[in-house]
Amino acid sequence: SIGRKFEEAFQKAFRMVDGNVDGFDPDLYPVNDDVLKEPTDKRMFVLAAALQAGYSIDRLYDLTKIDKWFLQKMKNIIDFNTKMKKLGNNLPVSV
């Protein structure tokens, strides 16, 4: 199945394109504003790193011109990723 939410489908799309990728991974490439400005195969992963580093939706929009709706959905993925990293092996049932 694809998933009920954009975030789920987006993650699956990354995994289907490249079997070596675990989804929208913020740890693959470092933040680089120049890479964010140009549409390349690395830009989405640099965008993930930028979100993890605390870049705002407005700043990312200015750099990428990607619609803010999509940027917010990507931020949701990174926020959840950050939460999972903090919890480590102590995942509550609610997650």
PDB file of N, CA and C in Angstrom:
ATOM      1  N   SER A   1       0.837  -1.194   0.000  1.00  0.00           N
ATOM      2  CA  SER A   1       0.000   0.000   0.000  1.00  0.00           C
ATOM      3  C   SER A   1       0.875   1.248   0.000  1.00  0.00           C
ATOM      4  N   ILE A   2       0.305   2.341  -0.404  1.00  0.00           N
ATOM      5  CA  ILE A   2       1.050   3.593  -0.512  1.00  0.00           C
ATOM      6  C   ILE A   2       1.059   4.349   0.812  1.00  0.00           C
ATOM      7  N   GLY A   3      -0.025   4.366   1.522  1.00  0.00           N
ATOM      8  CA  GLY A   3      -0.129   5.110   2.768  1.00  0.00           C
ATOM      9  C   GLY A   3      -1.285   6.088   2.693  1.00  0.00           C
ATOM     10  N   ARG A   4      -1.817   6.430   3.833  1.00  0.00           N
ATOM     11  CA  ARG A   4      -2.974   7.324   3.885  1.00  0.00           C
ATOM     12  C   ARG A   4      -2.591   8.788   3.902  1.00  0.00           C
ATOM     13  N   LYS A   5      -1.391   9.068   4.299  1.00  0.00           N
ATOM     14  CA  LYS A   5      -0.949  10.457   4.430  1.00  0.00           C
ATOM     15  C   LYS A   5       0.202  10.730   3.469  1.00  0.00           C
ATOM     16  N   PHE A   6       0.360  12.001   3.128  1.00  0.00           N
ATOM     17  CA  PHE A   6       1.447  12.400   2.238  1.00  0.00           C
ATOM     18  C   PHE A   6       2.792  11.945   2.787  1.00  0.00           C
ATOM     19  N   GLU A   7       2.991  12.133   4.087  1.00  0.00           N
ATOM     20  CA  GLU A   7       4.280  11.793   4.689  1.00  0.00           C
ATOM     21  C   GLU A   7       4.641  10.325   4.449  1.00  0.00           C
ATOM     22  N   GLU A   8       3.662   9.436   4.577  1.00  0.00           N
ATOM     23  CA  GLU A   8       3.903   8.009   4.365  1.00  0.00           C
ATOM     24  C   GLU A   8       4.259   7.724   2.905  1.00  0.00           C
ATOM     25  N   ALA A   9       3.499   8.307   1.990  1.00  0.00           N
ATOM     26  CA  ALA A   9       3.744   8.089   0.562  1.00  0.00           C
ATOM     27  C   ALA A   9       5.098   8.663   0.143  1.00  0.00           C
ATOM     28  N   PHE A  10       5.452   9.805   0.702  1.00  0.00           N
ATOM     29  CA  PHE A  10       6.725  10.456   0.391  1.00  0.00           C
ATOM     30  C   PHE A  10       7.894   9.569   0.822  1.00  0.00           C
ATOM     31  N   GLN A  11       7.789   9.025   2.038  1.00  0.00           N
ATOM     32  CA  GLN A  11       8.837   8.129   2.535  1.00  0.00           C
ATOM     33  C   GLN A  11       8.960   6.884   1.647  1.00  0.00           C
ATOM     34  N   LYS A  12       7.823   6.323   1.282  1.00  0.00           N
ATOM     35  CA  LYS A  12       7.849   5.117   0.453  1.00  0.00           C
ATOM     36  C   LYS A  12       8.463   5.411  -0.915  1.00  0.00           C
ATOM     37  N   ALA A  13       8.160   6.565  -1.473  1.00  0.00           N
ATOM     38  CA  ALA A  13       8.721   6.938  -2.776  1.00  0.00           C
ATOM     39  C   ALA A  13      10.249   6.940  -2.726  1.00  0.00           C
ATOM     40  N   PHE A  14      10.817   7.468  -1.663  1.00  0.00           N
ATOM     41  CA  PHE A  14      12.282   7.468  -1.530  1.00  0.00           C
ATOM     42  C   PHE A  14      12.832   6.050  -1.469  1.00  0.00           C
ATOM     43  N   ARG A  15      12.161   5.198  -0.714  1.00  0.00           N
ATOM     44  CA  ARG A  15      12.638   3.816  -0.585  1.00  0.00           C
ATOM     45  C   ARG A  15      12.516   3.046  -1.897  1.00  0.00           C
ATOM     46  N   MET A  16      11.503   3.359  -2.697  1.00  0.00           N
ATOM     47  CA  MET A  16      11.298   2.659  -3.967  1.00  0.00           C
ATOM     48  C   MET A  16      12.289   3.115  -5.039  1.00  0.00           C
ATOM     49  N   VAL A  17      12.689   4.369  -5.008  1.00  0.00           N
ATOM     50  CA  VAL A  17      13.618   4.904  -6.007  1.00  0.00           C
ATOM     51  C   VAL A  17      15.022   4.347  -5.805  1.00  0.00           C
ATOM     52  N   ASP A  18      15.428   4.186  -4.550  1.00  0.00           N
ATOM     53  CA  ASP A  18      16.787   3.726  -4.252  1.00  0.00           C
ATOM     54  C   ASP A  18      16.735   2.791  -3.054  1.00  0.00           C
ATOM     55  N   GLY A  19      17.041   1.542  -3.286  1.00  0.00           N
ATOM     56  CA  GLY A  19      16.992   0.550  -2.218  1.00  0.00           C
ATOM     57  C   GLY A  19      17.996   0.780  -1.104  1.00  0.00           C
ATOM     58  N   ASN A  20      18.975   1.639  -1.336  1.00  0.00           N
ATOM     59  CA  ASN A  20      19.973   1.941  -0.312  1.00  0.00           C
ATOM     60  C   ASN A  20      19.559   3.091   0.592  1.00  0.00           C
ATOM     61  N   VAL A  21      18.400   3.669   0.338  1.00  0.00           N
ATOM     62  CA  VAL A  21      17.926   4.828   1.100  1.00  0.00           C
ATOM     63  C   VAL A  21      16.785   4.392   2.009  1.00  0.00           C
ATOM     64  N   ASP A  22      16.813   4.869   3.246  1.00  0.00           N
ATOM     65  CA  ASP A  22      15.767   4.528   4.209  1.00  0.00           C
ATOM     66  C   ASP A  22      14.673   5.580   4.272  1.00  0.00           C
ATOM     67  N   GLY A  23      14.500   6.350   3.237  1.00  0.00           N
ATOM     68  CA  GLY A  23      13.482   7.396   3.225  1.00  0.00           C
ATOM     69  C   GLY A  23      14.118   8.775   3.218  1.00  0.00           C
ATOM     70  N   PHE A  24      13.388   9.733   3.731  1.00  0.00           N
ATOM     71  CA  PHE A  24      13.786  11.143   3.766  1.00  0.00           C
ATOM     72  C   PHE A  24      14.800  11.321   4.891  1.00  0.00           C
ATOM     73  N   ASP A  25      16.043  10.957   4.625  1.00  0.00           N
ATOM     74  CA  ASP A  25      17.086  10.844   5.650  1.00  0.00           C
ATOM     75  C   ASP A  25      17.892  12.138   5.792  1.00  0.00           C
ATOM     76  N   PRO A  26      17.842  12.770   6.972  1.00  0.00           N
ATOM     77  CA  PRO A  26      18.577  14.022   7.176  1.00  0.00           C
ATOM     78  C   PRO A  26      20.068  13.843   7.445  1.00  0.00           C
ATOM     79  N   ASP A  27      20.520  12.612   7.516  1.00  0.00           N
ATOM     80  CA  ASP A  27      21.919  12.362   7.868  1.00  0.00           C
ATOM     81  C   ASP A  27      22.802  11.973   6.677  1.00  0.00           C
ATOM     82  N   LEU A  28      22.271  12.023   5.467  1.00  0.00           N
ATOM     83  CA  LEU A  28      23.055  11.618   4.294  1.00  0.00           C
ATOM     84  C   LEU A  28      24.001  12.703   3.795  1.00  0.00           C
ATOM     85  N   TYR A  29      23.558  13.952   3.819  1.00  0.00           N
ATOM     86  CA  TYR A  29      24.359  15.067   3.298  1.00  0.00           C
ATOM     87  C   TYR A  29      24.308  16.236   4.272  1.00  0.00           C
ATOM     88  N   PRO A  30      25.355  17.042   4.309  1.00  0.00           N
ATOM     89  CA  PRO A  30      25.348  18.232   5.176  1.00  0.00           C
ATOM     90  C   PRO A  30      24.490  19.347   4.569  1.00  0.00           C
ATOM     91  N   VAL A  31      24.100  20.282   5.410  1.00  0.00           N
ATOM     92  CA  VAL A  31      23.342  21.449   4.957  1.00  0.00           C
ATOM     93  C   VAL A  31      24.233  22.292   4.047  1.00  0.00           C
ATOM     94  N   ASN A  32      23.653  22.736   2.931  1.00  0.00           N
ATOM     95  CA  ASN A  32      24.394  23.558   1.977  1.00  0.00           C
ATOM     96  C   ASN A  32      23.384  24.405   1.206  1.00  0.00           C
ATOM     97  N   ASP A  33      23.379  25.706   1.457  1.00  0.00           N
ATOM     98  CA  ASP A  33      22.406  26.597   0.820  1.00  0.00           C
ATOM     99  C   ASP A  33      22.506  26.576  -0.700  1.00  0.00           C
ATOM    100  N   ASP A  34      23.702  26.451  -1.236  1.00  0.00           N
ATOM    101  CA  ASP A  34      23.862  26.419  -2.695  1.00  0.00           C
ATOM    102  C   ASP A  34      23.189  25.193  -3.307  1.00  0.00           C
ATOM    103  N   VAL A  35      23.283  24.055  -2.642  1.00  0.00           N
ATOM    104  CA  VAL A  35      22.634  22.836  -3.131  1.00  0.00           C
ATOM    105  C   VAL A  35      21.119  22.980  -3.046  1.00  0.00           C
ATOM    106  N   LEU A  36      20.630  23.664  -2.012  1.00  0.00           N
ATOM    107  CA  LEU A  36      19.190  23.861  -1.869  1.00  0.00           C
ATOM    108  C   LEU A  36      18.605  24.704  -3.002  1.00  0.00           C
ATOM    109  N   LYS A  37      19.386  25.579  -3.560  1.00  0.00           N
ATOM    110  CA  LYS A  37      18.893  26.479  -4.613  1.00  0.00           C
ATOM    111  C   LYS A  37      18.706  25.786  -5.962  1.00  0.00           C
ATOM    112  N   GLU A  38      19.401  24.689  -6.194  1.00  0.00           N
ATOM    113  CA  GLU A  38      19.364  24.005  -7.492  1.00  0.00           C
ATOM    114  C   GLU A  38      18.698  22.638  -7.364  1.00  0.00           C
ATOM    115  N   PRO A  39      17.761  22.317  -8.265  1.00  0.00           N
ATOM    116  CA  PRO A  39      17.128  20.991  -8.208  1.00  0.00           C
ATOM    117  C   PRO A  39      18.093  19.895  -8.673  1.00  0.00           C
ATOM    118  N   THR A  40      18.583  19.116  -7.724  1.00  0.00           N
ATOM    119  CA  THR A  40      19.485  18.004  -8.023  1.00  0.00           C
ATOM    120  C   THR A  40      18.991  16.762  -7.299  1.00  0.00           C
ATOM    121  N   ASP A  41      19.638  15.642  -7.527  1.00  0.00           N
ATOM    122  CA  ASP A  41      19.271  14.406  -6.846  1.00  0.00           C
ATOM    123  C   ASP A  41      19.611  14.443  -5.358  1.00  0.00           C
ATOM    124  N   LYS A  42      20.442  15.369  -4.937  1.00  0.00           N
ATOM    125  CA  LYS A  42      20.837  15.474  -3.529  1.00  0.00           C
ATOM    126  C   LYS A  42      19.982  16.475  -2.751  1.00  0.00           C
ATOM    127  N   ARG A  43      19.270  17.347  -3.457  1.00  0.00           N
ATOM    128  CA  ARG A  43      18.595  18.467  -2.795  1.00  0.00           C
ATOM    129  C   ARG A  43      17.614  18.027  -1.712  1.00  0.00           C
ATOM    130  N   MET A  44      16.844  16.982  -1.935  1.00  0.00           N
ATOM    131  CA  MET A  44      15.862  16.575  -0.926  1.00  0.00           C
ATOM    132  C   MET A  44      16.541  16.144   0.374  1.00  0.00           C
ATOM    133  N   PHE A  45      17.684  15.494   0.252  1.00  0.00           N
ATOM    134  CA  PHE A  45      18.388  15.056   1.456  1.00  0.00           C
ATOM    135  C   PHE A  45      19.059  16.231   2.165  1.00  0.00           C
ATOM    136  N   VAL A  46      19.532  17.198   1.409  1.00  0.00           N
ATOM    137  CA  VAL A  46      20.092  18.415   2.003  1.00  0.00           C
ATOM    138  C   VAL A  46      18.971  19.214   2.661  1.00  0.00           C
ATOM    139  N   LEU A  47      17.794  19.206   2.048  1.00  0.00           N
ATOM    140  CA  LEU A  47      16.631  19.862   2.641  1.00  0.00           C
ATOM    141  C   LEU A  47      16.276  19.188   3.973  1.00  0.00           C
ATOM    142  N   ALA A  48      16.328  17.871   4.011  1.00  0.00           N
ATOM    143  CA  ALA A  48      16.070  17.143   5.256  1.00  0.00           C
ATOM    144  C   ALA A  48      17.075  17.551   6.327  1.00  0.00           C
ATOM    145  N   ALA A  49      18.336  17.663   5.953  1.00  0.00           N
ATOM    146  CA  ALA A  49      19.375  18.092   6.898  1.00  0.00           C
ATOM    147  C   ALA A  49      19.120  19.517   7.372  1.00  0.00           C
ATOM    148  N   ALA A  50      18.670  20.379   6.470  1.00  0.00           N
ATOM    149  CA  ALA A  50      18.379  21.767   6.838  1.00  0.00           C
ATOM    150  C   ALA A  50      17.219  21.835   7.822  1.00  0.00           C
ATOM    151  N   LEU A  51      16.195  21.031   7.604  1.00  0.00           N
ATOM    152  CA  LEU A  51      15.072  20.993   8.550  1.00  0.00           C
ATOM    153  C   LEU A  51      15.545  20.507   9.915  1.00  0.00           C
ATOM    154  N   GLN A  52      16.371  19.483   9.917  1.00  0.00           N
ATOM    155  CA  GLN A  52      16.903  18.966  11.179  1.00  0.00           C
ATOM    156  C   GLN A  52      17.767  20.013  11.879  1.00  0.00           C
ATOM    157  N   ALA A  53      18.447  20.844  11.096  1.00  0.00           N
ATOM    158  CA  ALA A  53      19.305  21.900  11.654  1.00  0.00           C
ATOM    159  C   ALA A  53      18.509  23.117  12.123  1.00  0.00           C
ATOM    160  N   GLY A  54      17.199  23.118  11.871  1.00  0.00           N
ATOM    161  CA  GLY A  54      16.368  24.206  12.374  1.00  0.00           C
ATOM    162  C   GLY A  54      15.997  25.280  11.371  1.00  0.00           C
ATOM    163  N   TYR A  55      16.272  25.065  10.094  1.00  0.00           N
ATOM    164  CA  TYR A  55      15.845  26.033   9.076  1.00  0.00           C
ATOM    165  C   TYR A  55      14.322  26.175   9.132  1.00  0.00           C
ATOM    166  N   SER A  56      13.832  27.385   8.982  1.00  0.00           N
ATOM    167  CA  SER A  56      12.388  27.623   8.985  1.00  0.00           C
ATOM    168  C   SER A  56      11.794  27.292   7.615  1.00  0.00           C
ATOM    169  N   ILE A  57      10.485  27.090   7.601  1.00  0.00           N
ATOM    170  CA  ILE A  57       9.769  26.850   6.350  1.00  0.00           C
ATOM    171  C   ILE A  57       9.960  28.046   5.417  1.00  0.00           C
ATOM    172  N   ASP A  58       9.875  29.253   5.959  1.00  0.00           N
ATOM    173  CA  ASP A  58      10.034  30.458   5.131  1.00  0.00           C
ATOM    174  C   ASP A  58      11.428  30.539   4.510  1.00  0.00           C
ATOM    175  N   ARG A  59      12.440  30.231   5.293  1.00  0.00           N
ATOM    176  CA  ARG A  59      13.809  30.271   4.762  1.00  0.00           C
ATOM    177  C   ARG A  59      13.995  29.229   3.658  1.00  0.00           C
ATOM    178  N   LEU A  60      13.456  28.031   3.888  1.00  0.00           N
ATOM    179  CA  LEU A  60      13.574  26.987   2.873  1.00  0.00           C
ATOM    180  C   LEU A  60      12.788  27.340   1.616  1.00  0.00           C
ATOM    181  N   TYR A  61      11.641  27.984   1.792  1.00  0.00           N
ATOM    182  CA  TYR A  61      10.881  28.424   0.621  1.00  0.00           C
ATOM    183  C   TYR A  61      11.699  29.429  -0.191  1.00  0.00           C
ATOM    184  N   ASP A  62      12.319  30.372   0.500  1.00  0.00           N
ATOM    185  CA  ASP A  62      13.136  31.378  -0.191  1.00  0.00           C
ATOM    186  C   ASP A  62      14.284  30.733  -0.972  1.00  0.00           C
ATOM    187  N   LEU A  63      14.867  29.684  -0.413  1.00  0.00           N
ATOM    188  CA  LEU A  63      15.992  29.014  -1.072  1.00  0.00           C
ATOM    189  C   LEU A  63      15.557  28.074  -2.198  1.00  0.00           C
ATOM    190  N   THR A  64      14.454  27.353  -1.983  1.00  0.00           N
ATOM    191  CA  THR A  64      14.073  26.282  -2.910  1.00  0.00           C
ATOM    192  C   THR A  64      12.900  26.614  -3.817  1.00  0.00           C
ATOM    193  N   LYS A  65      12.041  27.499  -3.375  1.00  0.00           N
ATOM    194  CA  LYS A  65      10.775  27.810  -4.065  1.00  0.00           C
ATOM    195  C   LYS A  65       9.834  26.606  -4.080  1.00  0.00           C
ATOM    196  N   ILE A  66      10.052  25.647  -3.184  1.00  0.00           N
ATOM    197  CA  ILE A  66       9.131  24.522  -3.021  1.00  0.00           C
ATOM    198  C   ILE A  66       7.948  25.027  -2.208  1.00  0.00           C
ATOM    199  N   ASP A  67       6.742  24.678  -2.629  1.00  0.00           N
ATOM    200  CA  ASP A  67       5.522  25.124  -1.957  1.00  0.00           C
ATOM    201  C   ASP A  67       5.593  24.836  -0.456  1.00  0.00           C
ATOM    202  N   LYS A  68       5.126  25.793   0.333  1.00  0.00           N
ATOM    203  CA  LYS A  68       5.211  25.669   1.794  1.00  0.00           C
ATOM    204  C   LYS A  68       4.410  24.487   2.330  1.00  0.00           C
ATOM    205  N   TRP A  69       3.346  24.085   1.648  1.00  0.00           N
ATOM    206  CA  TRP A  69       2.572  22.924   2.085  1.00  0.00           C
ATOM    207  C   TRP A  69       3.471  21.689   2.087  1.00  0.00           C
ATOM    208  N   PHE A  70       4.224  21.501   1.007  1.00  0.00           N
ATOM    209  CA  PHE A  70       5.128  20.360   0.918  1.00  0.00           C
ATOM    210  C   PHE A  70       6.256  20.472   1.940  1.00  0.00           C
ATOM    211  N   LEU A  71       6.780  21.668   2.109  1.00  0.00           N
ATOM    212  CA  LEU A  71       7.850  21.864   3.097  1.00  0.00           C
ATOM    213  C   LEU A  71       7.364  21.520   4.499  1.00  0.00           C
ATOM    214  N   GLN A  72       6.120  21.883   4.825  1.00  0.00           N
ATOM    215  CA  GLN A  72       5.570  21.554   6.150  1.00  0.00           C
ATOM    216  C   GLN A  72       5.441  20.046   6.315  1.00  0.00           C
ATOM    217  N   LYS A  73       5.016  19.359   5.278  1.00  0.00           N
ATOM    218  CA  LYS A  73       4.901  17.897   5.343  1.00  0.00           C
ATOM    219  C   LYS A  73       6.280  17.256   5.541  1.00  0.00           C
ATOM    220  N   MET A  74       7.284  17.804   4.867  1.00  0.00           N
ATOM    221  CA  MET A  74       8.649  17.303   5.041  1.00  0.00           C
ATOM    222  C   MET A  74       9.141  17.571   6.457  1.00  0.00           C
ATOM    223  N   LYS A  75       8.785  18.730   7.001  1.00  0.00           N
ATOM    224  CA  LYS A  75       9.159  19.068   8.378  1.00  0.00           C
ATOM    225  C   LYS A  75       8.517  18.087   9.353  1.00  0.00           C
ATOM    226  N   ASN A  76       7.275  17.683   9.086  1.00  0.00           N
ATOM    227  CA  ASN A  76       6.602  16.704   9.943  1.00  0.00           C
ATOM    228  C   ASN A  76       7.414  15.410  10.020  1.00  0.00           C
ATOM    229  N   ILE A  77       7.948  14.981   8.889  1.00  0.00           N
ATOM    230  CA  ILE A  77       8.756  13.754   8.853  1.00  0.00           C
ATOM    231  C   ILE A  77      10.017  13.925   9.696  1.00  0.00           C
ATOM    232  N   ILE A  78      10.694  15.042   9.534  1.00  0.00           N
ATOM    233  CA  ILE A  78      11.939  15.283  10.270  1.00  0.00           C
ATOM    234  C   ILE A  78      11.662  15.451  11.762  1.00  0.00           C
ATOM    235  N   ASP A  79      10.570  16.119  12.111  1.00  0.00           N
ATOM    236  CA  ASP A  79      10.211  16.261  13.528  1.00  0.00           C
ATOM    237  C   ASP A  79       9.980  14.892  14.162  1.00  0.00           C
ATOM    238  N   PHE A  80       9.290  14.006  13.444  1.00  0.00           N
ATOM    239  CA  PHE A  80       9.041  12.666  13.966  1.00  0.00           C
ATOM    240  C   PHE A  80      10.350  11.883  14.062  1.00  0.00           C
ATOM    241  N   ASN A  81      11.202  12.024  13.062  1.00  0.00           N
ATOM    242  CA  ASN A  81      12.517  11.379  13.064  1.00  0.00           C
ATOM    243  C   ASN A  81      13.327  11.815  14.282  1.00  0.00           C
ATOM    244  N   THR A  82      13.309  13.101  14.567  1.00  0.00           N
ATOM    245  CA  THR A  82      14.041  13.645  15.720  1.00  0.00           C
ATOM    246  C   THR A  82      13.490  13.069  17.021  1.00  0.00           C
ATOM    247  N   LYS A  83      12.165  12.984  17.097  1.00  0.00           N
ATOM    248  CA  LYS A  83      11.520  12.420  18.290  1.00  0.00           C
ATOM    249  C   LYS A  83      11.938  10.956  18.478  1.00  0.00           C
ATOM    250  N   MET A  84      11.967  10.201  17.391  1.00  0.00           N
ATOM    251  CA  MET A  84      12.354   8.789  17.472  1.00  0.00           C
ATOM    252  C   MET A  84      13.809   8.639  17.920  1.00  0.00           C
ATOM    253  N   LYS A  85      14.686   9.494  17.410  1.00  0.00           N
ATOM    254  CA  LYS A  85      16.094   9.445  17.817  1.00  0.00           C
ATOM    255  C   LYS A  85      16.244   9.714  19.308  1.00  0.00           C
ATOM    256  N   LYS A  86      15.477  10.679  19.820  1.00  0.00           N
ATOM    257  CA  LYS A  86      15.560  11.016  21.245  1.00  0.00           C
ATOM    258  C   LYS A  86      15.066   9.869  22.116  1.00  0.00           C
ATOM    259  N   LEU A  87      14.036   9.172  21.658  1.00  0.00           N
ATOM    260  CA  LEU A  87      13.480   8.074  22.437  1.00  0.00           C
ATOM    261  C   LEU A  87      14.372   6.837  22.409  1.00  0.00           C
ATOM    262  N   GLY A  88      15.110   6.658  21.325  1.00  0.00           N
ATOM    263  CA  GLY A  88      15.996   5.500  21.218  1.00  0.00           C
ATOM    264  C   GLY A  88      15.247   4.195  21.371  1.00  0.00           C
ATOM    265  N   ASN A  89      15.694   3.358  22.271  1.00  0.00           N
ATOM    266  CA  ASN A  89      15.056   2.062  22.511  1.00  0.00           C
ATOM    267  C   ASN A  89      13.909   2.143  23.499  1.00  0.00           C
ATOM    268  N   ASN A  90      13.608   3.332  23.994  1.00  0.00           N
ATOM    269  CA  ASN A  90      12.554   3.507  24.996  1.00  0.00           C
ATOM    270  C   ASN A  90      11.259   3.994  24.358  1.00  0.00           C
ATOM    271  N   LEU A  91      10.831   3.336  23.293  1.00  0.00           N
ATOM    272  CA  LEU A  91       9.635   3.776  22.581  1.00  0.00           C
ATOM    273  C   LEU A  91       8.371   3.444  23.367  1.00  0.00           C
ATOM    274  N   PRO A  92       7.543   4.452  23.632  1.00  0.00           N
ATOM    275  CA  PRO A  92       6.267   4.174  24.287  1.00  0.00           C
ATOM    276  C   PRO A  92       5.291   3.542  23.291  1.00  0.00           C
ATOM    277  N   VAL A  93       4.288   2.868  23.794  1.00  0.00           N
ATOM    278  CA  VAL A  93       3.297   2.207  22.949  1.00  0.00           C
ATOM    279  C   VAL A  93       2.598   3.216  22.043  1.00  0.00           C
ATOM    280  N   SER A  94       2.410   4.447  22.494  1.00  0.00           N
ATOM    281  CA  SER A  94       1.685   5.463  21.723  1.00  0.00           C
ATOM    282  C   SER A  94       2.401   5.867  20.439  1.00  0.00           C
ATOM    283  N   VAL A  95       3.690   5.614  20.338  1.00  0.00           N
ATOM    284  CA  VAL A  95       4.445   5.980  19.133  1.00  0.00           C
ATOM    285  C   VAL A  95       4.309   4.867  18.145  1.00  0.00           C
TER     286      VAL A  95
END
